[in-house]
PDB file of C-alpha atoms in Angstrom:
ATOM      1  CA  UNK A 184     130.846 -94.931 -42.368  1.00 95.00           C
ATOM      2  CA  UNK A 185     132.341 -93.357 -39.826  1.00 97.00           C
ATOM      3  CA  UNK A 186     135.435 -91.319 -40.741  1.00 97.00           C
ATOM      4  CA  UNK A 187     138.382 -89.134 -39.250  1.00 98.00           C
ATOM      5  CA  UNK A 188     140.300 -86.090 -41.143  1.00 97.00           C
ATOM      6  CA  UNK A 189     143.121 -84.708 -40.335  1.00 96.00           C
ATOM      7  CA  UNK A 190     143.709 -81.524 -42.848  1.00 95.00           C
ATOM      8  CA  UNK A 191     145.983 -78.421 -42.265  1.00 93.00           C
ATOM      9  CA  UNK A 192     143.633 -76.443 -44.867  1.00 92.00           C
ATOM     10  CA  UNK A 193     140.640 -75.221 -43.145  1.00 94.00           C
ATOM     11  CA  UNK A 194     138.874 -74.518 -46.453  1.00 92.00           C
ATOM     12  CA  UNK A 195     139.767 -78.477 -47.679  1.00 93.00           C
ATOM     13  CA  UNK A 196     138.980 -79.744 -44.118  1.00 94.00           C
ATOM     14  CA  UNK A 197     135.638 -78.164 -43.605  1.00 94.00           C
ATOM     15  CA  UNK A 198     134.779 -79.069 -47.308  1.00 94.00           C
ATOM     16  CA  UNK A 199     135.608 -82.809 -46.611  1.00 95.00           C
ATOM     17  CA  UNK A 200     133.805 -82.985 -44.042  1.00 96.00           C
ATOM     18  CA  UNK A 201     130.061 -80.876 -45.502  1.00 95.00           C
ATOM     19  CA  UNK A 202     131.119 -83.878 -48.611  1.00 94.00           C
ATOM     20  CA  UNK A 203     131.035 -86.472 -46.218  1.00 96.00           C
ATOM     21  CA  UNK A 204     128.020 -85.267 -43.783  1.00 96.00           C
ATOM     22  CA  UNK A 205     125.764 -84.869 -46.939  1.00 95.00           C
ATOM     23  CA  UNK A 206     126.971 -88.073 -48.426  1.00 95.00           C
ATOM     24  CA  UNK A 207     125.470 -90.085 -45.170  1.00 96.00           C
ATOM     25  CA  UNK A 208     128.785 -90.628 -43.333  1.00 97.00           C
ATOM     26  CA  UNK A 209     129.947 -89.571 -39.616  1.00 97.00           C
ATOM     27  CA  UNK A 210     132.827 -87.422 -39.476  1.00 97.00           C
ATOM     28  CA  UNK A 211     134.571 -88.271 -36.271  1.00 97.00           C
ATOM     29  CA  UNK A 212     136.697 -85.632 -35.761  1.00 97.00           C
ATOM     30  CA  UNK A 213     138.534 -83.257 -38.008  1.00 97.00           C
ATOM     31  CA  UNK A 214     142.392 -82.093 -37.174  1.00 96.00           C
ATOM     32  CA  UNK A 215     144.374 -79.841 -38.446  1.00 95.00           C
ATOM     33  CA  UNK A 216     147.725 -81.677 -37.991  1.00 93.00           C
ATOM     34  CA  UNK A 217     148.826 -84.762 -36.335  1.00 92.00           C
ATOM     35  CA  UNK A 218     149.352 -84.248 -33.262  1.00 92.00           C
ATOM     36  CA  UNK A 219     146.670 -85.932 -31.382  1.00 94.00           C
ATOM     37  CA  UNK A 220     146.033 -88.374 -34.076  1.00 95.00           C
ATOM     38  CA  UNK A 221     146.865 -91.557 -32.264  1.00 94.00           C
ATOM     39  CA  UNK A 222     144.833 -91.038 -29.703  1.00 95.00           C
ATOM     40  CA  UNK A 223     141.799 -89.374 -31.787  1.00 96.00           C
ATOM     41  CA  UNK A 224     141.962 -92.670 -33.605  1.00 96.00           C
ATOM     42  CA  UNK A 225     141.952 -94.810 -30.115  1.00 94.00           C
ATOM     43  CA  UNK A 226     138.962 -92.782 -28.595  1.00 96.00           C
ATOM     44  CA  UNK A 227     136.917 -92.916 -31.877  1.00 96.00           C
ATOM     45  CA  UNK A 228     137.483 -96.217 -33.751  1.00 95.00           C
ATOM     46  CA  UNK A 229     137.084 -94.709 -37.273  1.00 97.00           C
ATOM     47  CA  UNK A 230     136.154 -96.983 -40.202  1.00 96.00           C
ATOM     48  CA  UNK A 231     138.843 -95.195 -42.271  1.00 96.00           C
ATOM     49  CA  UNK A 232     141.099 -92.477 -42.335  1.00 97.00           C
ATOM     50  CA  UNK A 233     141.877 -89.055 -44.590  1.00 96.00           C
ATOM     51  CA  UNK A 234     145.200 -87.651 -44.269  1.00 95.00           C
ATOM     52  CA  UNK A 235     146.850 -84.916 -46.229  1.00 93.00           C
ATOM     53  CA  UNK A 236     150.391 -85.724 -47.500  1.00 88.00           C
ATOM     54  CA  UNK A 237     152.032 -82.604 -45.821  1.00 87.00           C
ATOM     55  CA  UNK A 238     150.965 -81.264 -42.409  1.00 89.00           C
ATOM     56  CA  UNK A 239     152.274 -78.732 -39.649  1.00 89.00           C
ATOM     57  CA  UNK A 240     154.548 -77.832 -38.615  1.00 87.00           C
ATOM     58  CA  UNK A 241     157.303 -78.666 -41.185  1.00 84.00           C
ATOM     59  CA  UNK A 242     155.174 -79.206 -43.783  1.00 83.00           C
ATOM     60  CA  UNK A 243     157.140 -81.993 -45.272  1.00 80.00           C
ATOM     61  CA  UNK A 244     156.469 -85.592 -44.322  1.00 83.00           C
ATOM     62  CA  UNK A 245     154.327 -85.534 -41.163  1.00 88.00           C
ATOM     63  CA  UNK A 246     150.982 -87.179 -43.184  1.00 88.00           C
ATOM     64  CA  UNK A 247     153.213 -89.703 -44.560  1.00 87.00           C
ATOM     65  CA  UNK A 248     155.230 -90.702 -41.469  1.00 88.00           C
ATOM     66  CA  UNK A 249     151.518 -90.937 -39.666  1.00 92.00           C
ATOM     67  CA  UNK A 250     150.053 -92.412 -42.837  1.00 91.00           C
ATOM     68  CA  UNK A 251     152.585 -95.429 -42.429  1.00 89.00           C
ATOM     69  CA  UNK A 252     152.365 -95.412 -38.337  1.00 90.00           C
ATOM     70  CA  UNK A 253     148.172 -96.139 -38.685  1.00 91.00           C
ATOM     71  CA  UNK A 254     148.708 -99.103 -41.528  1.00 87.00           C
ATOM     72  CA  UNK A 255     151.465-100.473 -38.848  1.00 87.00           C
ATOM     73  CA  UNK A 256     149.674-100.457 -35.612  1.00 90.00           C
ATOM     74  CA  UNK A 257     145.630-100.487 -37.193  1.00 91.00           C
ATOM     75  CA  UNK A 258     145.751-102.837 -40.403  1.00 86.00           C
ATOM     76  CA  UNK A 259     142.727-103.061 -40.791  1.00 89.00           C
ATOM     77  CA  UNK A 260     142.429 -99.606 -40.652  1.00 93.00           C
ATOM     78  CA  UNK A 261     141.630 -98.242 -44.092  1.00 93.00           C
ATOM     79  CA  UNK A 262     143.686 -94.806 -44.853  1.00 93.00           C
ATOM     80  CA  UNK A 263     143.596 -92.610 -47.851  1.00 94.00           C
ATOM     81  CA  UNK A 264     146.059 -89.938 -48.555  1.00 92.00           C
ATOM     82  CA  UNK A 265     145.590 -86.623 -50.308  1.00 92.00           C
ATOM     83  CA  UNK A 266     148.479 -84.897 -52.074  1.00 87.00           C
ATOM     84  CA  UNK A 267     148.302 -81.938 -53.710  1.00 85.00           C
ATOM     85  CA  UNK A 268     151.160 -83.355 -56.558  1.00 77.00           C
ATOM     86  CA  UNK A 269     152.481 -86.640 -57.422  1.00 74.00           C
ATOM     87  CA  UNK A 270     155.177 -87.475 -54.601  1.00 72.00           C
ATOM     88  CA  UNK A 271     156.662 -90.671 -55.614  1.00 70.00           C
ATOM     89  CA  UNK A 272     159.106 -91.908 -53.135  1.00 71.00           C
ATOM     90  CA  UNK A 273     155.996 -91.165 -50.524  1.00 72.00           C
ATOM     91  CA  UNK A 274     153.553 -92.990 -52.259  1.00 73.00           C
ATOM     92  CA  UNK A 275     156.271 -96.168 -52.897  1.00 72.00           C
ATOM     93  CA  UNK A 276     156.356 -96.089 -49.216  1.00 75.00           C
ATOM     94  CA  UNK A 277     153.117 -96.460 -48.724  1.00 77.00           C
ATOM     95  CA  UNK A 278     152.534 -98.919 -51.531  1.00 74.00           C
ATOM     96  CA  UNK A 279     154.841-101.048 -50.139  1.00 70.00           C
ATOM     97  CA  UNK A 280     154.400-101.007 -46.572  1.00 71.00           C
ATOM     98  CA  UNK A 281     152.940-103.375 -44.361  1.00 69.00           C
ATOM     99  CA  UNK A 282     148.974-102.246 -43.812  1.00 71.00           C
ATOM    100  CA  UNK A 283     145.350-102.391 -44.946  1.00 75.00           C
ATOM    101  CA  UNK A 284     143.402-101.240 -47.770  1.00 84.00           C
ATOM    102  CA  UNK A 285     145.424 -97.730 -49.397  1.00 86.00           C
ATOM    103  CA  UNK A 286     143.906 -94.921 -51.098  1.00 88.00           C
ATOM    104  CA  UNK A 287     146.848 -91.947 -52.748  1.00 87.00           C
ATOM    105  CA  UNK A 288     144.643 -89.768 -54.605  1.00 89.00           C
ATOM    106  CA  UNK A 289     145.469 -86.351 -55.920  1.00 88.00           C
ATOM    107  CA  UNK A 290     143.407 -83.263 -54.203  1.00 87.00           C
ATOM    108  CA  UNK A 291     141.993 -82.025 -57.329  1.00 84.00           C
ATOM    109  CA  UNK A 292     140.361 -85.365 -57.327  1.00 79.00           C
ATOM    110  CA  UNK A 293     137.978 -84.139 -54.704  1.00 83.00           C
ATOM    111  CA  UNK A 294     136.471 -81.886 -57.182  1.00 83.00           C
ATOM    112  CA  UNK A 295     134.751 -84.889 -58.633  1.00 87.00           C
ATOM    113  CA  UNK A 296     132.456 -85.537 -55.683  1.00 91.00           C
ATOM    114  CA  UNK A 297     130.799 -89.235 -57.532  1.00 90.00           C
ATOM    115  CA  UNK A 298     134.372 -90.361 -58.065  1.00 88.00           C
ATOM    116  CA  UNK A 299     136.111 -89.357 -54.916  1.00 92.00           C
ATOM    117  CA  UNK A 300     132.988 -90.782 -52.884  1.00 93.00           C
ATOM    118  CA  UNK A 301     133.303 -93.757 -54.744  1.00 91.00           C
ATOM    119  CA  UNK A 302     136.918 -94.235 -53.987  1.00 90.00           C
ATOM    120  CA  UNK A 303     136.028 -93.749 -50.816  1.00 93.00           C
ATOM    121  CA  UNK A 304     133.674 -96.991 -50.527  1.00 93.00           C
ATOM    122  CA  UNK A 305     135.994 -99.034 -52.617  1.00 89.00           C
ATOM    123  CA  UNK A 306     138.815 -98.196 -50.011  1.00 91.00           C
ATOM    124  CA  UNK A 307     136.497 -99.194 -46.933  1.00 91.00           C
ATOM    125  CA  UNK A 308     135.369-102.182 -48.861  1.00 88.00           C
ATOM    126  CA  UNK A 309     140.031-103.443 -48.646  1.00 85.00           C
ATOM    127  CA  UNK A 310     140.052-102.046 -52.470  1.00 81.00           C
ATOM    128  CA  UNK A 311     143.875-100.192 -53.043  1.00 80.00           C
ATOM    129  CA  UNK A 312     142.723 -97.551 -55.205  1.00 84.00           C
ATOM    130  CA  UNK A 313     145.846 -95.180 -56.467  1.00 81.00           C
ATOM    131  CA  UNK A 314     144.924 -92.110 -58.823  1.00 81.00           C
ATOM    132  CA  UNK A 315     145.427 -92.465 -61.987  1.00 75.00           C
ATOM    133  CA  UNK A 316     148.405 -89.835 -62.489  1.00 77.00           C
ATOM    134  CA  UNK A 317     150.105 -91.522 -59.456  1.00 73.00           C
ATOM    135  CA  UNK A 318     150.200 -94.812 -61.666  1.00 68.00           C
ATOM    136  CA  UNK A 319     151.479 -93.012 -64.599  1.00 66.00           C
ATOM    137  CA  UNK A 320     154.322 -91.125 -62.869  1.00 67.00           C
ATOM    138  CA  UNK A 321     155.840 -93.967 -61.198  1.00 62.00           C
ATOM    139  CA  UNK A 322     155.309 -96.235 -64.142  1.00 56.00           C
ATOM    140  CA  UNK A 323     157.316 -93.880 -66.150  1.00 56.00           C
ATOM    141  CA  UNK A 324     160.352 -94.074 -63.624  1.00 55.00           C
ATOM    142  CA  UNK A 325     160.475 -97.470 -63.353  1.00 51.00           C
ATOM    143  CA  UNK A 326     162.692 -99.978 -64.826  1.00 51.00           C
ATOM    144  CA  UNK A 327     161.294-102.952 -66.784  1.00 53.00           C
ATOM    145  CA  UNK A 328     160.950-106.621 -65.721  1.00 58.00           C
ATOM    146  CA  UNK A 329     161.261-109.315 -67.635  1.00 69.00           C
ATOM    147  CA  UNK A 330     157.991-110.788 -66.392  1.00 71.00           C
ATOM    148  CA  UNK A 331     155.723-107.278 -67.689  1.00 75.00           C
ATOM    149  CA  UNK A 332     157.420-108.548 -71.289  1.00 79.00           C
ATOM    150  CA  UNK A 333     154.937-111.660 -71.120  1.00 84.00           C
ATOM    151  CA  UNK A 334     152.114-109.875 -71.053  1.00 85.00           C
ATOM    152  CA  UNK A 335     149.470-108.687 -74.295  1.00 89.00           C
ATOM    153  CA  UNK A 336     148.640-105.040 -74.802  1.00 88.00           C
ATOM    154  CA  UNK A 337     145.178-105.907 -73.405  1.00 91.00           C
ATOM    155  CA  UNK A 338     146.537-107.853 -70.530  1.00 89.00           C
ATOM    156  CA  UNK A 339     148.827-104.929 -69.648  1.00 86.00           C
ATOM    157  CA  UNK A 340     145.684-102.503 -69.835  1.00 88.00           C
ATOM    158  CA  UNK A 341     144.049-104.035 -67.865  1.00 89.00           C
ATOM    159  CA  UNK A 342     147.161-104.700 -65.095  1.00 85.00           C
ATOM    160  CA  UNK A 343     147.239-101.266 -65.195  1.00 83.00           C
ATOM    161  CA  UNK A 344     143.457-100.515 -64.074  1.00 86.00           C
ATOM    162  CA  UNK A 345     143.458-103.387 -60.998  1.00 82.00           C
ATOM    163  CA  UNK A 346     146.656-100.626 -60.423  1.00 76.00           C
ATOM    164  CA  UNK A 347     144.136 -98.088 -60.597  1.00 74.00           C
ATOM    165  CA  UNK A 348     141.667 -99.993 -57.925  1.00 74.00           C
ATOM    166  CA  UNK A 349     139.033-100.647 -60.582  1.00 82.00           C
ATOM    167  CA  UNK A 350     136.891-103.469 -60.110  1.00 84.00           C
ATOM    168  CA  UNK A 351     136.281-106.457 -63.069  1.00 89.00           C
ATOM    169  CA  UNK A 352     132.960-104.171 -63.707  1.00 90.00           C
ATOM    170  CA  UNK A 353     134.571-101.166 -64.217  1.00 89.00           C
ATOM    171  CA  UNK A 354     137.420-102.705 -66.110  1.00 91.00           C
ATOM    172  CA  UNK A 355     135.275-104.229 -68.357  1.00 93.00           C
ATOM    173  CA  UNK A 356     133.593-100.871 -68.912  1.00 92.00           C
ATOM    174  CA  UNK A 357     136.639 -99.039 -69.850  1.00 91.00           C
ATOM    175  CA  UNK A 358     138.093-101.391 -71.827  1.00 93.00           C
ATOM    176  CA  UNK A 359     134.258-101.830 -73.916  1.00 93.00           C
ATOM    177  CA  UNK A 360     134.636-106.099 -72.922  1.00 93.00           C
ATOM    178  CA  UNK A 361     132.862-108.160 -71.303  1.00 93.00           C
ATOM    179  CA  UNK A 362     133.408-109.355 -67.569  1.00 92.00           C
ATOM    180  CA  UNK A 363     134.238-112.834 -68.752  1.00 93.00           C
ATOM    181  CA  UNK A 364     136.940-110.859 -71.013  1.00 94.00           C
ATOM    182  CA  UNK A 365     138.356-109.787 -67.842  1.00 93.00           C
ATOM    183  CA  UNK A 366     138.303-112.555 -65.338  1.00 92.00           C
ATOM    184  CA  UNK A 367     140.198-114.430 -68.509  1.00 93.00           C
ATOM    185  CA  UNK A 368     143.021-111.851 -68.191  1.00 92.00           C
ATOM    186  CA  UNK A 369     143.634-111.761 -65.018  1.00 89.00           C
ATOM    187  CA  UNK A 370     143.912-115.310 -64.488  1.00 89.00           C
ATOM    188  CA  UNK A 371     146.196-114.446 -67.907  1.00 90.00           C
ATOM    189  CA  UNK A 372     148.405-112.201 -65.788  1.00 87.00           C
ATOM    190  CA  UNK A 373     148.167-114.047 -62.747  1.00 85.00           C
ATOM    191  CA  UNK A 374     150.182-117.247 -64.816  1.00 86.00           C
ATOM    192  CA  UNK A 375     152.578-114.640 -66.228  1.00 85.00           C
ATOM    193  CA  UNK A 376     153.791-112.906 -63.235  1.00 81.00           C
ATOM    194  CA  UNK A 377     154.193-116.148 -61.192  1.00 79.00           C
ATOM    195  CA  UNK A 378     151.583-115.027 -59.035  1.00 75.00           C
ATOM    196  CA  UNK A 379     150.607-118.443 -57.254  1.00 68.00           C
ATOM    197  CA  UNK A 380     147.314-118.572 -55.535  1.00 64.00           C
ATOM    198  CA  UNK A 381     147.124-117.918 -51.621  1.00 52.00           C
ATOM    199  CA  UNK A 382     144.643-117.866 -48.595  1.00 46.00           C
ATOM    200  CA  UNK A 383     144.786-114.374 -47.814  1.00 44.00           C
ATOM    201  CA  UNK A 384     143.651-113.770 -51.990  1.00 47.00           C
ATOM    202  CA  UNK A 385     146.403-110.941 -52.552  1.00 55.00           C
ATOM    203  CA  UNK A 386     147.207-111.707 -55.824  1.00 65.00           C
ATOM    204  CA  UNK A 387     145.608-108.643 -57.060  1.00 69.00           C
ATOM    205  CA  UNK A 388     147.765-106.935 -54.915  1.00 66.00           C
ATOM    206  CA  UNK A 389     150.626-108.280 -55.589  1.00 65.00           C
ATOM    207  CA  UNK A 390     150.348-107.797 -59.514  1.00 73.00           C
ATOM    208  CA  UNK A 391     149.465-104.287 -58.979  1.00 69.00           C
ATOM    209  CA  UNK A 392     152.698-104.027 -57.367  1.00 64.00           C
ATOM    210  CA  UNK A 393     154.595-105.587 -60.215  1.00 67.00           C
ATOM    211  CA  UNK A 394     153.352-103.407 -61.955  1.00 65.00           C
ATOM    212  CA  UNK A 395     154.143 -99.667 -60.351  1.00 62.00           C
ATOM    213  CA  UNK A 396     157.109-101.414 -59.803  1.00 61.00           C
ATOM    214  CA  UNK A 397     158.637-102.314 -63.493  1.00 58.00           C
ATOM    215  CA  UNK A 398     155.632-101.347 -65.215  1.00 53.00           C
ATOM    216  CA  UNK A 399     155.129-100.268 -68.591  1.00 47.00           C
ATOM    217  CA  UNK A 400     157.099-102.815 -70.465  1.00 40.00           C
ATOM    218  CA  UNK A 401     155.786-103.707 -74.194  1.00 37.00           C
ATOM    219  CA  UNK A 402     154.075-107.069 -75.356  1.00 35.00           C
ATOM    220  CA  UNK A 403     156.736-109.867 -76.527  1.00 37.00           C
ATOM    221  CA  UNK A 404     156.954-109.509 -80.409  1.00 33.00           C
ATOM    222  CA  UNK A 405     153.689-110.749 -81.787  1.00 34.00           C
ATOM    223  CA  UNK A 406     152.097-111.049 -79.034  1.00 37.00           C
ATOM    224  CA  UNK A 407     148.518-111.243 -79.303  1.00 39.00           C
ATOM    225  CA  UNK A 408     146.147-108.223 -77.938  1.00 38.00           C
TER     226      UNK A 408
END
């Protein structure tokens, strides 16, 4: 895969990019801010993008604003953002914007070198993978809808790990079920959160969305798990 970084942290940036080399991929080119990341991007054709969050020279919403400018004019483009903490209005923005596959994943992350490489695939592969900690913080800020009420303590686990970018494998592996289990609720959820089948198959998407949206809402009364 070939892949371009753009990291103020020299330390982080060369790191990425040893990760990377020894894991098989091409590092296109590594930059320390933004600046000449349009055009790095035109002159290389990368297969995906790493961006940090905050980059010179404000150090405030640079990565973002050229996080969202990529998934506008390259949607096929996969990007993944690193963020040192949990910045929730930035990663609604890019959760909701217009764009290709989306990776928000928490720098300490990177320590785990099998899990961040494998977010890494899944993200190439059109997989939205969020870290888990991003899911939890903006489920715990958002309202509830009506619709989350409908579904089964399993069915909301499991909402919660298509959040997380998980395949049906690794769902069924976390929640100790078979795959069968989980293709049953999804279709489940699917039905409950009006989720009607389309060509472009974003329905996993879209309930992912429902669900860092109004997330977190408990099973009807007697509902069962």
């Amino acid at each position: 895969m070939r892949i371009l970084i753009c990291e103020d942290s020299v330390l982080l940036r060369e790191g990425l990019v040893r990760l990377l080399e020894d894991a098989k991929h091409i590092v296109v080119a590594a930059l320390p801010d933004a600046t000449l990341l349009d055009q790095t991007v035109a002159d290389t054709s990368p297969d995906l993008c790493i961006l940090d969050v905050r980059l010179p020279p404000t150090f405030t919403d640079e990565g973002i604003r050229a996080a969202l400018r990529l998934r506008a004019q390259h949607p096929a483009l996969p990007v993944v953002v690193l963020s040192q903490y949990v910045e929730e209005r930035y990663a609604t923005d890019l959760i909701t914007a217009q764009g290709g596959a989306l990776g928000y994943l928490l720098k300490d992350r990177v320590a785990d070198v099998t899990d961040f490489l494998d977010a890494i695939t899944r993200i190439s592969e059109g997989a939205t993978v969020l870290d888990p900690e991003v899911v939890a913080q903006l489920l715990s800020r958002r309202p509830q809808d009506e619709r989350m009420r409908r579904l089964t303590d399993r069915e909301a686990s499991t909402l919660a790990l298509i959040a997380e970018g998980k395949s049906n494998q690794a769902i069924a592996s976390t929640l100790f079920v078979s795959e069968a289990s989980v293709e049953k609720y999804i279709t489940a959820i699917f039905q409950k959160l009006d989720l009607e089948p389309d060509e472009s198959g974003n329905r996993r998407v879209l309930a992912a969305l429902v669900h860092l949206e109004y997330g977190g809402g408990q099973p009807q009364a007697g509902a069962p798990s």
